[in-house]
Amino acid sequence: REIVPLFKEALTNAGKHSKASNIYFTFSFQNNTLQIIVKDDGIGINSLNDTHGNGMKNLMHRANQLKGTLQVISDDGQGTEIIFTASLPRKGSYLSKQIN
């Protein structure tokens, strides 16, 4: 339940705050590990300690709920890259039972 809102929050943050011309995203899934990357070519985050409201707090909370990691890479004028990585349940687990 947290993966879609996490992705949506990352895209919303980029769209509202980055002043980017382009926003890129990738999803990969290998060996039961999901990785979502949202990257923009915008203004960057001024300070990683400045959360600019609830957006970054929400992303970190959702990543923690999923027992994943959230990496934020940003430089002024160089855009922002948000990388979420988490191990997903293996076949036969709760997730695959919900999907089937």
PDB file of C-alpha atoms in Angstrom:
ATOM      1  CA  ARG A   1       0.000   0.000   0.000  1.00  0.00           C
ATOM      2  CA  GLU A   2       2.929   2.362   0.486  1.00  0.00           C
ATOM      3  CA  ILE A   3       4.761   1.920  -2.853  1.00  0.00           C
ATOM      4  CA  VAL A   4       2.318   3.864  -5.043  1.00  0.00           C
ATOM      5  CA  PRO A   5       1.979   6.789  -2.591  1.00  0.00           C
ATOM      6  CA  LEU A   6       5.780   6.905  -2.225  1.00  0.00           C
ATOM      7  CA  PHE A   7       6.220   7.154  -5.996  1.00  0.00           C
ATOM      8  CA  LYS A   8       3.397   9.697  -6.262  1.00  0.00           C
ATOM      9  CA  GLU A   9       4.910  11.844  -3.490  1.00  0.00           C
ATOM     10  CA  ALA A  10       8.316  11.856  -5.201  1.00  0.00           C
ATOM     11  CA  LEU A  11       6.779  12.912  -8.522  1.00  0.00           C
ATOM     12  CA  THR A  12       4.587  15.535  -6.846  1.00  0.00           C
ATOM     13  CA  ASN A  13       7.579  17.027  -5.018  1.00  0.00           C
ATOM     14  CA  ALA A  14       9.566  17.223  -8.249  1.00  0.00           C
ATOM     15  CA  GLY A  15       6.651  18.735 -10.154  1.00  0.00           C
ATOM     16  CA  LYS A  16       5.811  21.349  -7.534  1.00  0.00           C
ATOM     17  CA  HIS A  17       9.204  22.413  -6.250  1.00  0.00           C
ATOM     18  CA  SER A  18      12.045  21.552  -8.611  1.00  0.00           C
ATOM     19  CA  LYS A  19      11.331  23.993 -11.447  1.00  0.00           C
ATOM     20  CA  ALA A  20      12.591  21.174 -13.666  1.00  0.00           C
ATOM     21  CA  SER A  21      12.255  20.954 -17.415  1.00  0.00           C
ATOM     22  CA  ASN A  22      12.355  17.145 -17.215  1.00  0.00           C
ATOM     23  CA  ILE A  23      11.482  14.524 -14.642  1.00  0.00           C
ATOM     24  CA  TYR A  24      12.667  10.953 -15.214  1.00  0.00           C
ATOM     25  CA  PHE A  25      11.667   7.813 -13.389  1.00  0.00           C
ATOM     26  CA  THR A  26      12.718   4.193 -13.552  1.00  0.00           C
ATOM     27  CA  PHE A  27      11.469   1.058 -11.890  1.00  0.00           C
ATOM     28  CA  SER A  28      13.565  -2.074 -11.660  1.00  0.00           C
ATOM     29  CA  PHE A  29      12.863  -5.385  -9.996  1.00  0.00           C
ATOM     30  CA  GLN A  30      15.590  -8.000  -9.658  1.00  0.00           C
ATOM     31  CA  ASN A  31      16.047 -10.797  -7.147  1.00  0.00           C
ATOM     32  CA  ASN A  32      13.007  -9.595  -5.180  1.00  0.00           C
ATOM     33  CA  THR A  33      14.495  -6.112  -4.841  1.00  0.00           C
ATOM     34  CA  LEU A  34      12.486  -3.156  -6.073  1.00  0.00           C
ATOM     35  CA  GLN A  35      14.231   0.067  -6.974  1.00  0.00           C
ATOM     36  CA  ILE A  36      12.414   3.268  -7.917  1.00  0.00           C
ATOM     37  CA  ILE A  37      14.403   6.283  -9.082  1.00  0.00           C
ATOM     38  CA  VAL A  38      12.877   9.724  -9.605  1.00  0.00           C
ATOM     39  CA  LYS A  39      15.303  12.268 -11.030  1.00  0.00           C
ATOM     40  CA  ASP A  40      14.810  15.835 -12.188  1.00  0.00           C
ATOM     41  CA  ASP A  41      16.957  18.496 -13.811  1.00  0.00           C
ATOM     42  CA  GLY A  42      15.670  21.277 -11.585  1.00  0.00           C
ATOM     43  CA  ILE A  43      17.103  23.649  -9.017  1.00  0.00           C
ATOM     44  CA  GLY A  44      18.035  21.010  -6.428  1.00  0.00           C
ATOM     45  CA  ILE A  45      17.322  20.942  -2.734  1.00  0.00           C
ATOM     46  CA  ASN A  46      19.092  23.771  -0.900  1.00  0.00           C
ATOM     47  CA  SER A  47      19.946  21.652   2.101  1.00  0.00           C
ATOM     48  CA  LEU A  48      19.286  17.993   2.799  1.00  0.00           C
ATOM     49  CA  ASN A  49      18.496  19.007   6.391  1.00  0.00           C
ATOM     50  CA  ASP A  50      15.743  21.353   5.184  1.00  0.00           C
ATOM     51  CA  THR A  51      12.764  19.121   4.432  1.00  0.00           C
ATOM     52  CA  HIS A  52      10.674  21.858   2.724  1.00  0.00           C
ATOM     53  CA  GLY A  53       7.494  20.852   4.510  1.00  0.00           C
ATOM     54  CA  ASN A  54       6.067  17.372   4.719  1.00  0.00           C
ATOM     55  CA  GLY A  55       7.062  15.993   1.309  1.00  0.00           C
ATOM     56  CA  MET A  56      10.479  14.621   2.266  1.00  0.00           C
ATOM     57  CA  LYS A  57       9.215  13.560   5.695  1.00  0.00           C
ATOM     58  CA  ASN A  58       6.416  11.604   4.007  1.00  0.00           C
ATOM     59  CA  LEU A  59       8.867   9.930   1.628  1.00  0.00           C
ATOM     60  CA  MET A  60      11.123   8.862   4.491  1.00  0.00           C
ATOM     61  CA  HIS A  61       8.155   7.616   6.519  1.00  0.00           C
ATOM     62  CA  ARG A  62       6.862   5.526   3.603  1.00  0.00           C
ATOM     63  CA  ALA A  63      10.338   4.105   2.939  1.00  0.00           C
ATOM     64  CA  ASN A  64      10.612   3.118   6.616  1.00  0.00           C
ATOM     65  CA  GLN A  65       7.156   1.496   6.502  1.00  0.00           C
ATOM     66  CA  LEU A  66       8.399  -0.644   3.607  1.00  0.00           C
ATOM     67  CA  LYS A  67      11.664  -1.419   5.429  1.00  0.00           C
ATOM     68  CA  GLY A  68      13.484   0.147   2.509  1.00  0.00           C
ATOM     69  CA  THR A  69      16.139   2.775   2.034  1.00  0.00           C
ATOM     70  CA  LEU A  70      15.725   6.241   0.631  1.00  0.00           C
ATOM     71  CA  GLN A  71      18.698   8.083  -0.794  1.00  0.00           C
ATOM     72  CA  VAL A  72      18.445  11.748  -1.805  1.00  0.00           C
ATOM     73  CA  ILE A  73      21.172  13.161  -4.037  1.00  0.00           C
ATOM     74  CA  SER A  74      20.959  16.867  -4.758  1.00  0.00           C
ATOM     75  CA  ASP A  75      23.166  19.839  -5.563  1.00  0.00           C
ATOM     76  CA  ASP A  76      22.054  23.411  -6.086  1.00  0.00           C
ATOM     77  CA  GLY A  77      21.276  23.909  -9.756  1.00  0.00           C
ATOM     78  CA  GLN A  78      21.961  20.245 -10.552  1.00  0.00           C
ATOM     79  CA  GLY A  79      18.576  18.693  -9.844  1.00  0.00           C
ATOM     80  CA  THR A  80      17.568  15.996  -7.407  1.00  0.00           C
ATOM     81  CA  GLU A  81      17.648  12.225  -7.555  1.00  0.00           C
ATOM     82  CA  ILE A  82      15.584  10.148  -5.137  1.00  0.00           C
ATOM     83  CA  ILE A  83      16.420   6.440  -4.978  1.00  0.00           C
ATOM     84  CA  PHE A  84      14.146   4.055  -3.101  1.00  0.00           C
ATOM     85  CA  THR A  85      15.244   0.439  -2.667  1.00  0.00           C
ATOM     86  CA  ALA A  86      13.443  -2.372  -0.813  1.00  0.00           C
ATOM     87  CA  SER A  87      13.293  -6.125  -0.717  1.00  0.00           C
ATOM     88  CA  LEU A  88       9.824  -7.421  -1.507  1.00  0.00           C
ATOM     89  CA  PRO A  89       8.315 -10.634  -0.201  1.00  0.00           C
ATOM     90  CA  ARG A  90       9.117 -13.798  -2.105  1.00  0.00           C
ATOM     91  CA  LYS A  91       6.546 -15.925  -3.913  1.00  0.00           C
ATOM     92  CA  GLY A  92       4.144 -17.577  -1.526  1.00  0.00           C
ATOM     93  CA  SER A  93       4.292 -14.670   0.880  1.00  0.00           C
ATOM     94  CA  TYR A  94       1.610 -12.175   1.801  1.00  0.00           C
ATOM     95  CA  LEU A  95       2.205  -9.981  -1.261  1.00  0.00           C
ATOM     96  CA  SER A  96       1.792 -12.723  -3.850  1.00  0.00           C
ATOM     97  CA  LYS A  97      -1.324 -13.995  -2.032  1.00  0.00           C
ATOM     98  CA  GLN A  98      -2.833 -10.527  -2.265  1.00  0.00           C
ATOM     99  CA  ILE A  99      -2.091 -10.292  -5.990  1.00  0.00           C
ATOM    100  CA  ASN A 100      -3.371 -13.751  -6.902  1.00  0.00           C
TER     101      ASN A 100
END
